[in-house]
PDB file of C-alpha atoms and ligand atoms in Angstrom:
ATOM      1  CA  MET J   1       0.000   0.000   0.000  1.00 75.00           C
ATOM      2  CA  SER J   2       1.817   3.095  -1.160  1.00 92.00           C
ATOM      3  CA  CYS J   3       1.174   6.823  -0.765  1.00 97.00           C
ATOM      4  CA  PRO J   4      -0.854   8.368  -3.633  1.00 95.00           C
ATOM      5  CA  ASP J   5       1.187  11.584  -3.298  1.00 96.00           C
ATOM      6  CA  CYS J   6       4.794  10.423  -3.044  1.00 97.00           C
ATOM      7  CA  GLY J   7       4.726   6.633  -3.462  1.00 97.00           C
ATOM      8  CA  GLY J   8       6.139   6.032   0.033  1.00 97.00           C
ATOM      9  CA  ASP J   9       5.180   3.187   2.351  1.00 96.00           C
ATOM     10  CA  ARG J  10       2.081   3.772   4.428  1.00 96.00           C
ATOM     11  CA  VAL J  11       1.184   2.572   7.905  1.00 96.00           C
ATOM     12  CA  THR J  12      -2.402   1.820   8.934  1.00 96.00           C
ATOM     13  CA  LEU J  13      -3.559   3.171  12.298  1.00 97.00           C
ATOM     14  CA  ARG J  14      -6.756   2.773  14.264  1.00 96.00           C
ATOM     15  CA  VAL J  15      -8.121   6.131  15.388  1.00 96.00           C
ATOM     16  CA  PRO J  16      -9.355   6.483  18.999  1.00 96.00           C
ATOM     17  CA  ALA J  17     -13.126   7.158  19.160  1.00 96.00           C
ATOM     18  CA  ASP J  18     -12.734  10.725  20.437  1.00 95.00           C
ATOM     19  CA  LEU J  19     -10.432  11.671  17.523  1.00 97.00           C
ATOM     20  CA  ARG J  20     -12.570  10.312  14.684  1.00 95.00           C
ATOM     21  CA  ASP J  21     -14.087  13.682  13.841  1.00 93.00           C
ATOM     22  CA  HIS J  22     -10.589  14.819  12.936  1.00 93.00           C
ATOM     23  CA  ALA J  23      -9.681  11.679  11.029  1.00 94.00           C
ATOM     24  CA  GLY J  24     -12.914  11.300   9.072  1.00 90.00           C
ATOM     25  CA  SER J  25     -12.620   7.547   9.556  1.00 93.00           C
ATOM     26  CA  GLU J  26     -12.004   4.813  12.122  1.00 94.00           C
ATOM     27  CA  THR J  27      -8.816   3.953  10.284  1.00 96.00           C
ATOM     28  CA  VAL J  28      -6.206   6.108   8.579  1.00 97.00           C
ATOM     29  CA  ALA J  29      -3.107   5.481   6.492  1.00 96.00           C
ATOM     30  CA  VAL J  30      -0.040   7.569   7.326  1.00 97.00           C
ATOM     31  CA  CYS J  31       2.815   7.913   4.844  1.00 98.00           C
ATOM     32  CA  ARG J  32       6.248   7.216   6.343  1.00 97.00           C
ATOM     33  CA  ASP J  33       7.960   9.497   3.827  1.00 97.00           C
ATOM     34  CA  CYS J  34       5.736  12.586   3.664  1.00 98.00           C
ATOM     35  CA  LEU J  35       3.475  12.208   6.758  1.00 98.00           C
ATOM     36  CA  ARG J  36       0.296  12.792   4.792  1.00 97.00           C
ATOM     37  CA  VAL J  37      -2.732  11.179   6.403  1.00 97.00           C
ATOM     38  CA  GLN J  38      -5.683   9.691   4.539  1.00 95.00           C
ATOM     39  CA  PRO J  39      -8.829   7.999   5.803  1.00 94.00           C
ATOM     40  CA  ILE J  40      -9.107   4.412   4.596  1.00 93.00           C
ATOM     41  CA  ASP J  41     -11.597   1.573   4.998  1.00 88.00           C
ATOM     42  CA  ALA J  42     -11.316  -0.365   8.207  1.00 80.00           C
ATOM     43  CA  GLY J  43     -10.051  -3.835   7.427  1.00 79.00           C
ATOM     44  CA  ALA J  44      -8.012  -2.656   4.431  1.00 70.00           C
ATOM     45  CA  ALA J  45      -4.859  -3.624   6.304  1.00 78.00           C
ATOM     46  CA  GLU J  46      -3.817  -4.806   9.751  1.00 87.00           C
ATOM     47  CA  PRO J  47      -3.487  -1.732  12.004  1.00 93.00           C
ATOM     48  CA  ALA J  48      -0.014  -0.901  13.315  1.00 96.00           C
ATOM     49  CA  THR J  49       1.096   1.591  15.984  1.00 97.00           C
ATOM     50  CA  PRO J  50       2.473   5.145  15.635  1.00 98.00           C
ATOM     51  CA  SER J  51       6.081   4.038  16.146  1.00 97.00           C
ATOM     52  CA  ALA J  52       5.766   2.029  12.911  1.00 97.00           C
ATOM     53  CA  VAL J  53       5.579   5.379  11.080  1.00 97.00           C
ATOM     54  CA  ASP J  54       8.744   6.631  12.762  1.00 96.00           C
ATOM     55  CA  GLU J  55      10.458   5.324  15.872  1.00 95.00           C
ATOM     56  CA  SER J  56      10.509   8.790  17.443  1.00 94.00           C
ATOM     57  CA  ILE J  57       6.704   8.859  17.635  1.00 97.00           C
ATOM     58  CA  PRO J  58       5.313   7.467  20.892  1.00 96.00           C
ATOM     59  CA  ASP J  59       2.777   4.635  20.667  1.00 97.00           C
ATOM     60  CA  GLY J  60      -0.728   5.067  22.035  1.00 97.00           C
ATOM     61  CA  ASP J  61      -3.543   7.556  21.465  1.00 97.00           C
ATOM     62  CA  GLY J  62      -1.178  10.511  21.912  1.00 98.00           C
ATOM     63  CA  GLY J  63       0.969   9.335  19.026  1.00 98.00           C
ATOM     64  CA  VAL J  64      -2.092   8.917  16.812  1.00 98.00           C
ATOM     65  CA  ALA J  65      -3.251  12.461  17.687  1.00 98.00           C
ATOM     66  CA  PHE J  66       0.237  13.751  16.904  1.00 98.00           C
ATOM     67  CA  LEU J  67       0.181  12.123  13.453  1.00 98.00           C
ATOM     68  CA  LEU J  68      -3.321  13.392  12.672  1.00 98.00           C
ATOM     69  CA  ALA J  69      -2.040  16.879  13.486  1.00 97.00           C
ATOM     70  CA  CYS J  70       0.949  16.359  11.195  1.00 97.00           C
ATOM     71  CA  GLY J  71      -1.454  15.432   8.400  1.00 97.00           C
ATOM     72  CA  ASN J  72      -2.987  18.894   8.795  1.00 96.00           C
ATOM     73  CA  LEU J  73       0.276  20.830   8.945  1.00 96.00           C
ATOM     74  CA  GLY J  74       0.333  21.464   5.204  1.00 93.00           C
ATOM     75  CA  SER J  75      -1.983  24.397   5.809  1.00 91.00           C
ATOM     76  CA  LEU J  76      -1.839  26.038   9.192  1.00 89.00           C
ATOM     77  CA  ALA J  77      -4.278  28.747   8.122  1.00 88.00           C
ATOM     78  CA  LEU J  78      -6.892  26.212   7.108  1.00 92.00           C
ATOM     79  CA  HIS J  79      -6.462  23.690   9.898  1.00 93.00           C
ATOM     80  CA  ARG J  80      -5.209  25.649  12.865  1.00 93.00           C
ATOM     81  CA  PRO J  81      -8.081  24.855  15.292  1.00 94.00           C
ATOM     82  CA  ALA J  82      -7.782  21.123  14.546  1.00 95.00           C
ATOM     83  CA  ILE J  83      -3.988  21.218  14.850  1.00 95.00           C
ATOM     84  CA  VAL J  84      -4.134  22.975  18.217  1.00 95.00           C
ATOM     85  CA  GLU J  85      -6.718  20.529  19.528  1.00 96.00           C
ATOM     86  CA  LEU J  86      -4.791  17.484  18.306  1.00 97.00           C
ATOM     87  CA  PHE J  87      -1.444  18.653  19.642  1.00 96.00           C
ATOM     88  CA  GLU J  88      -3.044  19.492  22.994  1.00 96.00           C
ATOM     89  CA  TYR J  89      -4.569  16.020  23.069  1.00 97.00           C
ATOM     90  CA  ALA J  90      -1.143  14.546  22.318  1.00 97.00           C
ATOM     91  CA  GLU J  91       0.531  16.579  25.075  1.00 96.00           C
ATOM     92  CA  VAL J  92      -2.102  15.537  27.621  1.00 97.00           C
ATOM     93  CA  ALA J  93      -1.429  11.939  26.576  1.00 97.00           C
ATOM     94  CA  GLY J  94       2.263  12.448  27.366  1.00 97.00           C
ATOM     95  CA  VAL J  95       3.745  13.256  23.951  1.00 97.00           C
ATOM     96  CA  ASP J  96       6.381  16.003  23.838  1.00 96.00           C
ATOM     97  CA  VAL J  97       5.109  17.589  20.605  1.00 95.00           C
ATOM     98  CA  TYR J  98       7.993  19.978  20.086  1.00 93.00           C
ATOM     99  CA  LEU J  99      10.697  17.377  20.727  1.00 94.00           C
ATOM    100  CA  THR J 100       8.968  14.820  18.511  1.00 96.00           C
ATOM    101  CA  LEU J 101       8.696  17.307  15.621  1.00 95.00           C
ATOM    102  CA  ASP J 102      12.365  18.108  16.079  1.00 94.00           C
ATOM    103  CA  ARG J 103      13.286  14.416  15.719  1.00 95.00           C
ATOM    104  CA  LEU J 104      11.054  14.005  12.676  1.00 93.00           C
ATOM    105  CA  ALA J 105      12.951  16.775  10.927  1.00 91.00           C
ATOM    106  CA  ASP J 106      15.971  14.441  10.905  1.00 92.00           C
ATOM    107  CA  THR J 107      14.331  11.120  10.199  1.00 94.00           C
ATOM    108  CA  VAL J 108      11.362  11.622   7.838  1.00 95.00           C
ATOM    109  CA  PRO J 109      12.707  11.774   4.261  1.00 93.00           C
ATOM    110  CA  ASN J 110      10.225  14.126   2.609  1.00 96.00           C
ATOM    111  CA  PRO J 111       7.684  15.781   4.948  1.00 96.00           C
ATOM    112  CA  HIS J 112       4.834  17.545   3.129  1.00 97.00           C
ATOM    113  CA  PHE J 113       5.291  20.565   5.417  1.00 96.00           C
ATOM    114  CA  ASP J 114       8.257  22.697   6.408  1.00 94.00           C
ATOM    115  CA  VAL J 115       9.114  21.112   9.754  1.00 94.00           C
ATOM    116  CA  SER J 116      11.336  23.829  11.212  1.00 91.00           C
ATOM    117  CA  ARG J 117       8.955  26.606  10.188  1.00 93.00           C
ATOM    118  CA  ARG J 118       6.001  24.731  11.668  1.00 93.00           C
ATOM    119  CA  MET J 119       7.939  24.155  14.898  1.00 91.00           C
ATOM    120  CA  GLU J 120       8.298  27.897  15.351  1.00 92.00           C
ATOM    121  CA  GLN J 121       4.591  28.430  14.749  1.00 89.00           C
ATOM    122  CA  VAL J 122       3.515  25.524  16.940  1.00 86.00           C
ATOM    123  CA  ASP J 123       5.721  26.852  19.727  1.00 83.00           C
ATOM    124  CA  GLU J 124       3.685  30.070  19.654  1.00 85.00           C
ATOM    125  CA  PHE J 125       0.317  28.497  20.175  1.00 77.00           C
ATOM    126  CA  LEU J 126       0.990  25.524  22.424  1.00 77.00           C
TER     127      LEU J 126
HETATM  128 ZN1   ZN M 201       3.704  10.169   0.955  1.00 65.84          ZN
END
């Protein structure tokens, strides 16, 4: 299962019930190369955990929230309320959002957003 945007490998994640409004689906596919997130049919593939996308992402609901936020980071103007809510959810769940973004900047080959620029902006509103 490869990414329709960049052709990278994708990881299937189950979305916690209270985050499904943001995901648009019970199950999403996250690209390991560009971090785009797309809703997919449940049962399309065996769900994995957030650390399967990148080892710097913590497993658990917080990691899923973090990745859903990353999927929205292509347009901060359009998705800001969702991004803030998702990153806050991740922080409450124990994810260090800023540190995790910093690690992704080194390990994800081709993020669909400018990681260092987004880190500055995220730092302002978290
Ligand atoms: Zn991709």
